[in-house]
CSV table of C-alpha atoms in Angstrom, one decimal:
chain,number,residue,atom,x,y,z
A,107,MET,CA,0.2,0.0,-0.2
A,108,LYS,CA,1.2,3.2,-0.9
A,109,THR,CA,1.4,5.8,1.2
A,110,ALA,CA,0.5,9.6,0.6
A,111,ILE,CA,3.3,12.4,1.0
A,112,ALA,CA,1.8,15.7,-0.2
A,113,ILE,CA,4.9,18.0,-1.6
A,114,LYS,CA,4.4,21.2,-3.2
A,115,PRO,CA,6.6,21.9,-5.8
A,116,ASP,CA,7.4,25.5,-4.1
A,117,ALA,CA,6.7,23.9,-0.8
A,118,SER,CA,9.6,25.1,1.9
A,119,PRO,CA,12.3,22.5,3.6
A,120,HIS,CA,9.9,23.0,6.6
A,121,GLU,CA,6.9,22.0,5.1
A,122,ILE,CA,8.5,19.2,3.4
A,123,TYR,CA,9.7,18.0,6.8
A,124,GLU,CA,5.9,18.4,8.3
A,125,SER,CA,4.4,16.6,5.6
A,126,GLY,CA,7.0,14.1,5.9
A,127,CYS,CA,6.7,13.6,9.4
A,128,LYS,CA,3.0,12.8,8.8
A,129,ALA,CA,3.3,10.2,6.4
A,130,LEU,CA,5.7,8.5,8.9
A,131,ALA,CA,3.1,9.0,11.8
A,132,ALA,CA,0.3,7.6,9.7
A,133,VAL,CA,2.4,4.3,8.5
A,134,LYS,CA,1.0,1.0,10.1
A,135,SER,CA,3.6,-1.9,8.5
A,136,VAL,CA,7.0,-2.4,7.4
A,137,ASP,CA,5.6,-2.1,3.7
A,138,GLU,CA,4.3,1.0,4.3
A,139,ALA,CA,7.7,2.6,6.0
A,140,LYS,CA,10.3,1.2,3.3
A,141,ASP,CA,7.8,2.9,1.0
A,142,VAL,CA,8.3,6.1,2.3
A,143,ARG,CA,11.9,5.3,2.9
A,144,ASP,CA,12.4,4.1,-0.6
A,145,ARG,CA,10.6,7.7,-1.7
A,146,PHE,CA,12.8,9.6,0.4
A,147,ALA,CA,15.8,8.2,-1.0
A,148,ALA,CA,14.7,8.7,-4.3
A,149,ILE,CA,13.9,12.3,-3.8
A,150,ALA,CA,17.5,13.0,-2.1
A,151,THR,CA,19.1,12.3,-5.1
A,152,TYR,CA,17.5,14.4,-7.0
A,153,VAL,CA,17.6,17.1,-4.4
A,154,ARG,CA,21.7,16.4,-4.3
A,155,LYS,CA,21.8,17.5,-7.9
A,156,ARG,CA,20.0,20.8,-7.4
A,157,LYS,CA,23.0,21.8,-4.6
A,158,ASN,CA,20.4,22.8,-1.7
A,159,THR,CA,22.1,22.0,1.4
A,160,GLU,CA,19.1,23.2,3.8
A,161,MET,CA,16.6,20.6,1.3
A,162,GLU,CA,19.1,18.0,1.8
A,163,GLN,CA,19.4,18.0,5.2
A,164,CYS,CA,15.7,18.0,5.4
A,165,ILE,CA,15.3,14.7,3.2
A,166,ALA,CA,18.4,13.3,4.9
A,167,ALA,CA,16.6,13.9,8.1
A,168,LEU,CA,13.4,12.1,6.8
A,169,LYS,CA,14.6,9.3,5.5
A,170,LEU,CA,17.0,8.4,8.5
A,171,ARG,CA,13.3,8.5,10.5
A,172,ALA,CA,11.8,6.3,8.2
A,173,GLU,CA,15.0,3.6,8.7
A,174,LYS,CA,14.5,4.3,12.4
A,175,VAL,CA,10.6,3.2,12.3
A,176,ILE,CA,11.5,0.7,9.8
A,177,GLY,CA,14.2,-0.9,12.2
A,178,GLU,CA,11.7,-0.5,15.2
A,179,MET,CA,9.1,-2.1,13.4
A,180,LEU,CA,11.6,-5.3,12.2
A,181,ARG,CA,12.1,-5.4,16.3
A,182,ASP,CA,9.1,-5.8,17.0
A,183,LEU,CA,7.9,-8.3,14.5
A,184,ALA,CA,10.9,-10.5,15.6
A,185,GLU,CA,10.2,-10.2,19.7
A,186,ARG,CA,6.2,-11.2,18.8
A,187,GLY,CA,8.0,-13.7,16.5
A,188,GLU,CA,6.3,-12.8,13.5
A,189,ARG,CA,9.3,-12.5,11.4
A,190,ALA,CA,11.1,-15.0,9.5
A,191,ILE,CA,14.7,-15.4,11.2
A,192,GLY,CA,15.6,-18.9,10.7
A,193,ALA,CA,17.2,-20.7,7.8
A,194,ARG,CA,16.5,-19.3,4.3
A,195,GLY,CA,14.4,-16.4,5.8
A,196,ARG,CA,11.5,-19.0,7.4
A,197,PRO,CA,11.5,-19.1,11.0
A,198,PRO,CA,12.7,-22.8,13.2
A,199,GLU,CA,10.3,-25.4,12.5
A,200,ILE,CA,8.1,-23.6,10.0
A,201,SER,CA,7.5,-25.6,7.1
A,202,VAL,CA,7.5,-24.0,3.4
A,203,THR,CA,4.1,-24.2,3.1
A,204,ASP,CA,3.5,-22.1,6.3
A,205,GLU,CA,5.5,-19.8,5.8
A,206,ASP,CA,3.4,-17.1,3.9
A,207,ALA,CA,1.8,-16.5,7.4
A,208,TYR,CA,5.3,-14.8,8.7
A,209,THR,CA,6.8,-11.8,7.5
A,210,ASN,CA,10.5,-12.3,5.8
A,211,LEU,CA,12.9,-9.8,4.7
A,212,LYS,CA,13.0,-10.8,1.1
A,213,ARG,CA,9.5,-10.2,1.2
A,214,LEU,CA,9.9,-7.0,2.4
A,215,GLY,CA,12.7,-6.0,-0.3
A,216,ILE,CA,15.1,-5.2,2.7
A,217,SER,CA,18.6,-6.5,2.6
A,218,ARG,CA,20.2,-8.2,5.8
A,219,ASN,CA,22.7,-5.5,5.9
A,220,GLU,CA,19.8,-2.5,5.5
A,221,SER,CA,17.8,-4.9,8.5
A,222,SER,CA,20.8,-4.8,10.9
A,223,LYS,CA,21.4,-0.8,10.4
A,224,PHE,CA,17.7,-0.3,10.4
A,225,GLN,CA,17.4,-1.9,13.8
A,226,GLN,CA,20.7,-0.2,14.9
A,227,LEU,CA,19.3,2.9,14.3
A,228,ALA,CA,15.8,2.4,15.9
A,229,ALA,CA,18.4,1.2,19.6
A,230,ILE,CA,19.7,5.0,19.8
A,231,PRO,CA,17.3,6.8,22.4
A,232,SER,CA,14.3,8.9,20.6
A,233,ASP,CA,16.1,12.0,22.3
A,234,GLN,CA,19.5,11.5,21.4
A,235,PHE,CA,18.5,11.0,17.7
A,236,GLU,CA,16.7,14.2,17.7
A,237,ALA,CA,19.7,15.7,19.1
A,238,ALA,CA,22.2,14.3,17.0
A,239,LEU,CA,19.8,15.6,13.6
A,240,ALA,CA,19.7,19.1,15.8
A,241,LYS,CA,23.2,19.0,15.7
A,242,ALA,CA,23.6,18.1,12.2
A,243,LYS,CA,21.4,21.1,10.8
A,244,THR,CA,23.3,23.0,13.1
A,245,ASP,CA,26.8,21.9,11.8
A,246,GLY,CA,25.4,22.4,8.6
A,247,VAL,CA,26.0,19.2,7.8
A,248,VAL,CA,23.8,16.6,5.8
A,249,PRO,CA,23.0,13.7,8.4
A,250,THR,CA,23.5,10.1,6.7
A,251,THR,CA,22.9,6.6,7.8
A,252,ALA,CA,26.7,6.1,8.4
A,253,ALA,CA,26.9,9.0,10.5
A,254,MET,CA,24.1,8.0,12.9
A,255,LEU,CA,25.5,4.5,13.4
A,256,ARG,CA,29.2,6.1,14.2
A,257,PHE,CA,26.8,7.9,16.5
A,258,ALA,CA,25.0,4.8,18.0
A,259,ALA,CA,28.5,3.1,18.5
A,260,VAL,CA,29.7,6.1,20.4
A,261,LEU,CA,26.6,6.0,22.6
A,262,LYS,CA,27.5,1.9,23.2
A,263,ASP,CA,30.6,2.8,24.6
A,264,ALA,CA,29.5,5.6,26.7
A,265,GLU,CA,26.7,2.9,28.1
A,266,GLY,CA,30.0,0.4,28.7
A,267,VAL,CA,31.5,2.8,30.8
A,268,ARG,CA,28.9,4.4,32.7
A,269,GLU,CA,28.3,0.4,33.5
A,270,MET,CA,31.4,-0.4,34.4
A,271,GLU,CA,31.9,2.9,36.4
A,272,ALA,CA,28.5,1.8,37.9
A,273,ARG,CA,30.0,-1.7,38.5
A,274,ILE,CA,33.3,-0.4,40.2
A,275,ALA,CA,31.5,2.0,42.6
A,276,ARG,CA,29.0,-1.3,43.3
A,277,GLU,CA,31.9,-3.4,44.2
A,278,LYS,CA,34.0,-0.7,45.7
A,279,PRO,CA,32.8,-1.5,49.4
A,280,TRP,CA,33.5,-5.1,48.8
A,281,ARG,CA,36.5,-4.3,47.5
A,282,SER,CA,37.2,-2.2,50.7
A,283,LEU,CA,36.6,-4.9,53.0
A,284,LEU,CA,38.6,-7.6,51.4
A,285,HIS,CA,41.4,-5.1,51.8
A,286,THR,CA,40.6,-4.7,55.6
A,287,MET,CA,40.5,-8.7,56.1
A,288,GLU,CA,44.1,-8.5,54.2
A,289,ASN,CA,45.4,-6.1,56.5
A,290,LEU,CA,44.3,-8.2,59.2
A,291,ALA,CA,45.3,-11.5,58.1
A,292,ASP,CA,49.1,-9.8,57.3
A,293,ALA,CA,48.7,-8.1,60.7
A,294,SER,CA,47.5,-11.5,62.6
A,295,ASP,CA,50.8,-13.1,60.8
A,296,HIS,CA,52.9,-10.3,62.0
A,297,LEU,CA,51.7,-10.8,65.8
A,298,LEU,CA,52.5,-14.8,65.7
A,299,ASN,CA,55.9,-14.0,64.3
A,300,GLU,CA,56.7,-11.9,67.1
A,301,GLY,CA,56.6,-15.2,69.5
A,302,ASP,CA,57.0,-14.3,73.1
A,303,ARG,CA,57.7,-10.8,72.4
A,304,SER,CA,53.9,-10.6,71.7
A,305,ASN,CA,53.1,-10.5,75.6
A,306,ARG,CA,53.8,-6.7,75.1
A,307,TYR,CA,50.0,-6.5,73.6
A,308,ASP,CA,48.8,-8.1,76.5
A,309,GLY,CA,46.6,-5.0,77.7
A,310,TRP,CA,45.0,-5.3,74.4
A,311,ARG,CA,43.3,-8.8,74.3
A,312,GLU,CA,39.9,-8.3,75.4
A,313,GLN,CA,39.7,-5.2,73.1
A,314,PHE,CA,40.8,-7.4,70.1
A,315,ALA,CA,38.9,-10.5,71.1
A,316,GLY,CA,35.4,-8.2,71.5
A,317,ALA,CA,36.4,-6.6,67.9
A,318,LEU,CA,37.1,-9.8,66.1
A,319,LEU,CA,33.8,-11.1,67.4
A,320,ARG,CA,31.6,-8.5,66.1
A,321,LEU,CA,33.6,-8.6,62.9
A,322,ASN,CA,32.9,-12.6,62.7
A,323,ALA,CA,29.2,-11.8,63.1
A,324,ALA,CA,28.8,-8.9,60.9
A,325,LEU,CA,30.6,-11.2,58.1
A,326,VAL,CA,28.2,-14.2,59.1
A,327,ARG,CA,25.2,-11.3,58.4
A,328,LEU,CA,26.7,-10.3,55.2
A,329,LEU,CA,27.3,-13.7,53.8
A,330,GLU,CA,23.8,-14.5,54.7
A,331,LYS,CA,22.3,-11.5,53.1
A,332,GLU,CA,24.4,-12.2,49.8
A,333,ASN,CA,23.3,-15.6,49.7
A,334,GLU,CA,19.4,-14.6,50.2
A,335,HIS,CA,19.9,-12.3,47.4
A,336,HIS,CA,21.3,-14.4,45.1
A,337,ARG,CA,18.2,-17.5,45.7
A,338,ASN,CA,15.9,-14.8,44.9
């Protein structure tokens, strides 16, 4: 089904952008979104020859939006088990006669490479996607799929760094506790190696014994809590 895109010959980039966004908001299937994307791609080729940067930015942004929509739809279809992702484009354990009930990339006219790229675009949070488009417009450059995918890779790396920092923060108290226990073990070894001279610590025996009992009780409670957490 063709999706109507109303573009007047004398329309401004803003008007075209608004019309394109409305067309994308109206799509109900991957077929429709793919049709919109392909038409934006064709218009982009025409506009590029006219060397109108503002119009190029507008059409390129619409094409990227359409690709993101396609990626979101492909992802949703796969999650619902409605898209063929098995061998030869068929779902696992589905016969050839039953495969017409499923959506596959070949029938949609989408290559596996395009599917991968579109779903990578779909994974970019909407606010960051919008920010990237806005920056391209401010910088006076035409946004491309490749540039947006590089942006997605940077986001993924940044997310990995944040996860590592969060993990380090979670582990810090444990590392501190382990370090303290290792210091206690070293100090105990030192006292044992002192031999008869250790009697000069007689005045600390009761305090040391009390602290050791409190530490042991705290460690037992901590281990019990951790075991309970892992069971849940």
